[in-house]
Amino acid sequence: MRIKDIAKLAGVSPATVSRVMNNNGYVKEEKREAVLKVIKEVDYQPNPIAQSLKNQKSHMLGVIVPKISTETASRVVAGVTEVAKVHGYQVLIANTDLDIEEEINYLKFLSNKSVDGIIMMGTEVTDRHLAVMDKLAVPIVILGQEVKGYTSIIHNDYDASFSMTEYLIKQHHREIAFIGVDEKDEAVGVVRKKAYLDCLNKYAVKVDSKLMAIGDFDIDTGYQMMQQILTHKTPTAVFAVTDHLAIGAIHALLDAGLRVPDDVSVVGIGDIKLAAYLNPPLTTVHYTFKTSGKMAAEAVFELMEDDTKQGKRFMTTFELKTRASVKAI
Amino acid sequence: MRIKDIAKLAGVSPATVSRVMNNNGYVKEEKREAVLKVIKEVDYQPNPIAQSLKNQKSHMLGVIVPKISTETASRVVAGVTEVAKVHGYQVLIANTDLDIEEEINYLKFLSNKSVDGIIMMGTEVTDRHLAVMDKLAVPIVILGQEVKGYTSIIHNDYDASFSMTEYLIKQHHREIAFIGVDEKDEAVGVVRKKAYLDCLNKYAVKVDSKLMAIGDFDIDTGYQMMQQILTHKTPTAVFAVTDHLAIGAIHALLDAGLRVPDDVSVVGIGDIKLAAYLNPPLTTVHYTFKTSGKMAAEAVFELMEDDTKQGKRFMTTFELKTRASVKAI
DNA sequence: TTGTACGCGTTATCAA
DNA sequence: TTGATAACGCGTACAA
C-alpha cells in the first residue's frame, strides 16, 4: 500500500493524504475524515525508508557495542532504547566483537544518514577512530571513555576505584592484590589502576608488583591471575577491576583452600545483577549503566538539535556497595 | 557525497559509477580505475537509504525482544547479529519491555519494508499477534515459542524440564518443590510445568500443590515463593524453572537456616553465565540461546529466498549440567 | 561500452 | 483548500 493507493481510494490526491498523515497544511474536515477512514480500513503504514530519503532523517540511532552479550552492553542498550522510544526512534545495534576494524567500518557505514546519531561504547579509541569520527556526518557520543572534543559519558572510574581501595585500607588491609586489564582499555586498564596506586601511595601502603596481575575480562582469567598471585604471596584482600574478575578470583581462592572473606577479602567493580546473590555477596561499585545509556541517548538528541554543544563531558555517579565479601582485619 | 558528485569528479556518468560500485554491466577498465580512484579519494559511501528504496531491500533484520537487558536476550541477539553480519545485514532492536501493544506496533512498523525479516522472541503469542502476523509483508520467525504455521525455533522445554525432574527423582528425591511462572508464557509457564507433573506421575511421585508456587521471573520472586513454600513444608529438592528463580530460592533457603545442597537440593533452567560460579554451582539445563539466535537468523534468510518454507519447526538441543547444588539422598 | 531518463514512496513547493 | 510536480540518491532499462 502506497500513499497513491490511499489517495485513489479516498478520492483525493497523494498530497492531501500526506497532509492528513503529517497533520500539516489545510485540509477540509470532510476529506480528512475520508482519508482517515481509508487509512484505518486498510491499516496503511507509510514506508519509513521513503520517508527517510525524503526527510533526510532515518529516525534511527546507531549503537556500537564491543560485545553485545555482556551485561554492561545490554544495560546500556536498554537505556538507549528507552530514550529512543520516547523520541520515536529505533535503535540499530552494531556488534563489533572487540574488532577495531569493525568499529571503524561501522562508524563509516552508520554515518551517511543511515542513522541520525551514533553512540559508541568505547574501549580503545585510536587515532584511526578519531580520523573517521572527525569526518562523521552525524553526531556521536562516546560512552565509557573520555575523548577530547567529543561528548563523552564517563563512569567515574578514578573516584570509584580510589574509593574502593580506600575502603579496603580503612578495613585495615595493607596487602591488597590487584587484578586488572590491559592498558588498551583506557578507562578500565589505565584509570582504575592509577587510582589504586594513587590510593596506596596516599596512605603510604607499599606497592608490591608481585601482588598485581593484568589480563583480559574473562572470569577464567580472573581465576588464573589469582592463582598466579598466590604462588608469590597470599594477600589479605583482592581488588579486581571488574566483578567477573572478582568472581574468578574468589574461586581460585576457594580452590586454594582459602576462605572468603575470612582469610581473604575480595572486591570488584560493576555490580552485575548477581553480585548481591553471590556467596559471599560481592562488595563492589554500582555503576548506573542503564542511566549512562539514557544520558548518551539524550546527549545525542541534543547534538542533533544543536551540534555546537559538542565536547560535553558527563560523569555518572557510582555507589559503593559494601557486602559480605570484605572483612575488616 | 552523492553518486552524481563522484561521476563528475571521475568524468563519467552516474550510471557508470553505479556499475563500478555494483560490479555489473560493462565498463572499460580505464574508466573503472578512474572511478575507483575517486571513490577511494573521497571515501565515498553510497546512501543506504536510497539503495533500500530503490532495491526494495533494507538489508536490516528486526529483532523483537521482550526485555533487552536479560542474558537470554543478549545471547540471542549476539547469535542473530553474527549471522546477519555474514549476510551483510544490520540488526534493528525493538525492545518491548513485555508490553504486548508495543510488540504488535513493532510488528506493523518493522514490516512495510523497513526490515527484510523479523525475529520475534516470543513470550505470549495472542490472537492479535497472529492477526498482524498473517498480514506481514516480510518473513518472520518466532523464537522460544511454537506457533502453528510459522517457523519457530523452540527450546526443548518439555524434555529439558522432564529430564531435570527425572534427574532429581533418580537422586531419590520425592518431595520436589516447583517454582514456576504464569501460564501466559506458554513455553516456560505451561510446558515446563507439564513436564514436571508428567514426570512425577510417571515415577508415581505424589504431586503436592503446597510445594508449588507460581510467580514472575524476578530473583526476588524466587525468594518469596521459596519462603511461601517453606511455611508449609520443607522439600528435599527445589525445581525452579529459571536460574534466576533458583538463585532466589537458594537465598531463601539459606536465610531460613537450611543448607544447600545438604538439606535441600536446588536446580534451575537456563545455565546463565554465572551458574557454574555460584556457591554452590547450580545444576541446570544449558540452552544454546546464541545458537537459537543464529538458527532464527538463518531461517529468516531462507524464508527471504523462498517463502514457501514457512512453518518449519526447529528444536534446539539442551544439556543437563549437573553441579554441586544437588545432593543424592 | 556509455549516458539519459525514469521510478522507488514520500514530502514540500507552487500554482490554481 | 487542493493537486501537480519536483525533489531525496540510487539502480537500471533503454537508447545510443
GROMACS .gro file of C-alpha atoms (C1' of nucleotides) in nm, chain C residues 3-16:
model
   14
  661DG     C1'    1   2.481   0.804  -2.084
  662DT     C1'    2   1.989   0.965  -2.033
  663DA     C1'    3   1.584   0.921  -1.811
  664DC     C1'    4   1.269   0.708  -1.509
  665DG     C1'    5   1.091   0.524  -1.082
  666DC     C1'    6   1.123   0.351  -0.585
  667DG     C1'    7   0.737   0.625  -0.194
  668DT     C1'    8   0.736   1.015   0.033
  669DT     C1'    9   0.706   1.535   0.137
  670DA     C1'   10   0.718   2.023   0.009
  671DT     C1'   11   0.662   2.393  -0.314
  672DC     C1'   12   0.393   2.624  -0.607
  673DA     C1'   13   0.007   2.740  -0.869
  674DA     C1'   14  -0.466   2.716  -0.903
   0.00000   0.00000   0.00000
